[in-house]
Amino acid sequence: MEDVVSSYSSLYDTSSLLQFCNDDSASAASSMEVTDRIASLEQRVQMQEDELQLLKSALADVVRRLNISEEQQAMQNRKGPTKARPLMPTLPLRPVVNNGTVLPKKTSGSLPSPSGARKDTSSPANKSTVKRAGSTERVGPMRRESPGDPKSSRTRTGSTSSNSSGKKTSESKPKDPVFSAGKRRVTHCKEEGYVKMFLRGRPVTMYMPKDQVESYNLEAKADLPAKKLKLDWVYGYRGRDCRSNLYLLPTGETVYFIASVVVLYNVEEQLQRHYTGHNDDVKCLAVHPDKITIATGQVAGTSPDGKQLCPHVRVWDSVSLNTLHVLGMGFFDRAVTCIAFSKSNGGSNLCAVDDSNDHVLSVWDWQKEERLAEVKCSNEAVFAADFHPTDTNIIVTCGKSHLYFWTLESGSLVKKQGLFEKQEKPKFVLCVTFSENGDTITGDSSGNILVWGKGTNRISCAIQGAHEGGIFALCMLRNGTLVSGGGKDRKLVSWDGNYQKIQEVEIPEPYGPVRTVAESKGECVLIGTTRNYVLQGTLYGEFNPITQGHTDELWGLAVHPSKPQFLTCGHDKHITLWDSSSHHPVWSKTIEDAAQSAGFHSSGAVVAIGTQTGRWLVLDTETKDLVTVHTDGSEQLSVMRYSPDGHFLAIGSHDNYIYIYGVSDNGRKYSRVGKCSGHSSFITHLDWSVDSQYLMSNSGDYEILYWIPSACKQVVSVEATRDIEWASCTCTLGFQVFGLWPEGSDGTDINGVCRSHEKKLLVTGDDFGKVHLFSYPCSQFRAPSHIYGGHSSHVTNVNFLHDDSYLISTGGKDMSIMQWRVV
């Protein structure tokens, strides 16, 4: 024991702390300024806290070694298993089943959690709580240190604990394998049959099944899964904050975008194709006069390793989906918000406006990838930019408080401002199009349509009060009819060549205001709305949605246990049951609170919805009628999980409790059993055992706890839990899944995990918009995976359909739903 203590005293040198404490420069008698003295004292306190934490870790390891020694001695004396005599029960860092190295068997009660006693101002639970509760996207530099420097990113606490892994102190025995990866350090103790990894310096101990204790090798290489994913369908449309992003191609395909995917949707044949060349949000779209070539612009992004991804424009072929040219790498700032092809010279030029402070307008020869001209457009937002249909050298831009006519002359752009003269100048000029004779037509926030004479910057005709409120879209049809779309009044109005009203129709309120209008086949038009619907209809009414999506952050996802259906719910308070075969909603329902989670009863007859307010409700799957409503706590409910036998419902809350309800009458009657108390941070994931007798839970501070839900008691015995067969695998922490964690992870990068029903595949959704497909079990360090892009925000949830034929993934801020075929 003296050797152990001396080894720790040599490992942690306290001389620097003592020297600092003896320094009286921060005392009252010092000549230092008050602010400097305060800073000095804060530094001193921080050093003392660090030293205390290291001493606690060292002392905890001494106790662990004593327990091991006594247990081994007792086993030799009695030749059988025995309990280790617990020493110093009040130690705050006593080992427990979820993050200790050895757990003495105990018949009742629960052991204290180290996270409850540990005072750590930078605890991962605090960081994760901010991320989850606020539902904000992760910011790489703030949450990630450089993965290339493991020493700098590993905390001192992590280094301490890693030295106290469960290996014996015998000099003759080889050391257990240790892998280090940024903030994650992995060790293997063969004697006790566990793997331990550190997330942000906090130990996470995962015990393996008994039959793997002898054969497991941490250094073994895992294989890639035999199957792959292919993007089959994308649900949703980005109309909430984007304009002029809906067109019909001669192939019969409607082209639009959501997240980082451009969708080409043939409504008649019910087929989708996808252009996936972008690596972050697509913000604008333009179709070449040849109706084959398409240009799309994207925002700046951040790669998983923290590098900035430049905003740029991609020009691609809509038939082959091959990228032809990439423009503006390193030139555009923040995002490309407007693009357009020229029309009179065969479409050889392309104009673009970025989202910099000056909203720079640039003109490109896209085939040569050369920039012909650039100019600062406006300090205010720019909503549209387009080439004049007959004069290639004229470009019109509009936006907040401006309408500009630009002329391209000798490599420079010359500006003429639109003169409103007697007309009241609107706050926003929202959209622009052109008449057959070359006049410019604008719609503004005052509800007026203004016509500007060809080649001039003066108004030749004005339609006052064309709409009540702003005019979001203008579209000139092939027959010369002008169609305007209103925001506040949701009206679609058609005008003849003399700007006399022909027809007026109102878009139904559930679809929302008009965002963009495009010509379709025959007399039909396509309408994109601010509530992310794409509608198809005529100027006389009868609008049918061809695609729809959520309008706020999306978290809830549940799959039907026996049908090709899945349900999504989000912060927009909308719940939608989707048919994965027809790709259409079965039903939609709006509730009072923002929804966070969902789970189907094993019969499929009902589905439970958890909200952000602590309220949860149960809906009939067939009729969408409300079955019951309850409230537990006042914080968001992150997990709703029915037991496999359908007799229990477990609810994971942000108040650190797991609420257990007894379920009867095929999911229609609920009686509260109690609540499981023991976690020191919010509940993130839950899994039931196959026999519905046990529950496994993960929390925001990386705890793994086990429960007997019928009694709401925690199971602290390792031997009682290590061989349990689990009905699902959604917990992100556990022996069968720890290989999915990437190098340098801070413990919050993985939002969702799901195992296939045949138990051969494991899929994850991460904070970088990626879906990863692993082989299952994923219990090898640095397990390889197939990686798939498409989402442009954190992937909040993933789930296989009941027959493993498809995978569903949901995006947070991008509000998209993607359906992947398993091939």
CSV table of N, CA, C and O in Angstrom, one decimal, residues 78 145 172 197 253 296 301 313 322 427 430 510 585 615 642 681 710 762 774:
chain,number,residue,atom,x,y,z
A,78,ARG,N,-12.1,-19.3,0.7
A,78,ARG,CA,-13.3,-20.1,0.7
A,78,ARG,C,-13.6,-20.7,-0.6
A,78,ARG,O,-14.5,-21.5,-0.8
A,145,GLU,N,-12.0,20.2,-28.8
A,145,GLU,CA,-10.6,20.6,-28.9
A,145,GLU,C,-9.9,19.8,-30.0
A,145,GLU,O,-10.5,19.0,-30.6
A,172,SER,N,5.0,-8.8,-13.4
A,172,SER,CA,5.3,-9.8,-14.4
A,172,SER,C,4.2,-9.9,-15.5
A,172,SER,O,4.4,-10.4,-16.6
A,197,MET,N,-14.1,3.5,-21.1
A,197,MET,CA,-13.6,4.7,-21.9
A,197,MET,C,-14.0,5.9,-21.1
A,197,MET,O,-14.8,6.0,-20.2
A,253,GLU,N,-40.3,16.3,-63.9
A,253,GLU,CA,-39.9,16.3,-62.6
A,253,GLU,C,-40.0,17.7,-62.0
A,253,GLU,O,-39.6,18.7,-62.6
A,296,THR,N,-27.1,25.5,-58.1
A,296,THR,CA,-27.5,25.6,-56.8
A,296,THR,C,-26.4,26.2,-55.9
A,296,THR,O,-25.2,25.9,-56.1
A,301,GLY,N,-20.1,25.9,-44.2
A,301,GLY,CA,-20.4,24.8,-43.2
A,301,GLY,C,-19.1,24.6,-42.4
A,301,GLY,O,-18.1,25.2,-42.5
A,313,VAL,N,-21.2,27.7,-55.5
A,313,VAL,CA,-22.3,27.4,-56.4
A,313,VAL,C,-21.8,26.1,-57.2
A,313,VAL,O,-20.7,26.0,-57.7
A,322,ASN,N,-24.6,14.6,-62.7
A,322,ASN,CA,-23.1,14.8,-62.5
A,322,ASN,C,-22.8,16.3,-62.3
A,322,ASN,O,-23.5,17.2,-63.0
A,427,LYS,N,-41.0,49.3,-47.9
A,427,LYS,CA,-39.9,48.9,-47.0
A,427,LYS,C,-39.1,47.7,-47.6
A,427,LYS,O,-37.9,47.6,-47.5
A,430,LEU,N,-39.9,42.6,-52.7
A,430,LEU,CA,-39.7,41.2,-52.4
A,430,LEU,C,-39.5,40.2,-53.5
A,430,LEU,O,-38.9,39.2,-53.4
A,510,PRO,N,-54.3,26.1,-43.5
A,510,PRO,CA,-53.3,25.2,-43.1
A,510,PRO,C,-52.0,25.1,-43.9
A,510,PRO,O,-50.9,24.8,-43.4
A,585,PRO,N,-48.5,11.3,-46.1
A,585,PRO,CA,-49.0,11.2,-44.7
A,585,PRO,C,-50.3,10.5,-44.6
A,585,PRO,O,-51.2,10.6,-45.4
A,615,ARG,N,-45.8,17.3,-20.3
A,615,ARG,CA,-47.1,16.7,-20.6
A,615,ARG,C,-46.9,15.6,-21.7
A,615,ARG,O,-46.0,15.8,-22.6
A,642,TYR,N,-42.3,2.0,-24.7
A,642,TYR,CA,-43.2,0.9,-24.2
A,642,TYR,C,-42.4,-0.4,-24.0
A,642,TYR,O,-41.4,-0.6,-24.8
A,681,SER,N,-28.2,13.5,-14.0
A,681,SER,CA,-28.4,14.3,-15.1
A,681,SER,C,-29.6,13.9,-15.9
A,681,SER,O,-30.2,12.8,-15.6
A,710,SER,N,-40.8,-2.5,-12.6
A,710,SER,CA,-42.0,-2.8,-11.9
A,710,SER,C,-42.0,-2.4,-10.5
A,710,SER,O,-43.0,-2.2,-9.8
A,762,LEU,N,-26.1,-1.6,-37.1
A,762,LEU,CA,-26.2,-0.5,-36.1
A,762,LEU,C,-26.1,0.8,-36.8
A,762,LEU,O,-25.1,1.0,-37.6
A,774,PHE,N,-22.9,0.8,-39.1
A,774,PHE,CA,-21.9,0.0,-38.5
A,774,PHE,C,-22.4,-1.5,-38.6
A,774,PHE,O,-23.6,-1.7,-38.7
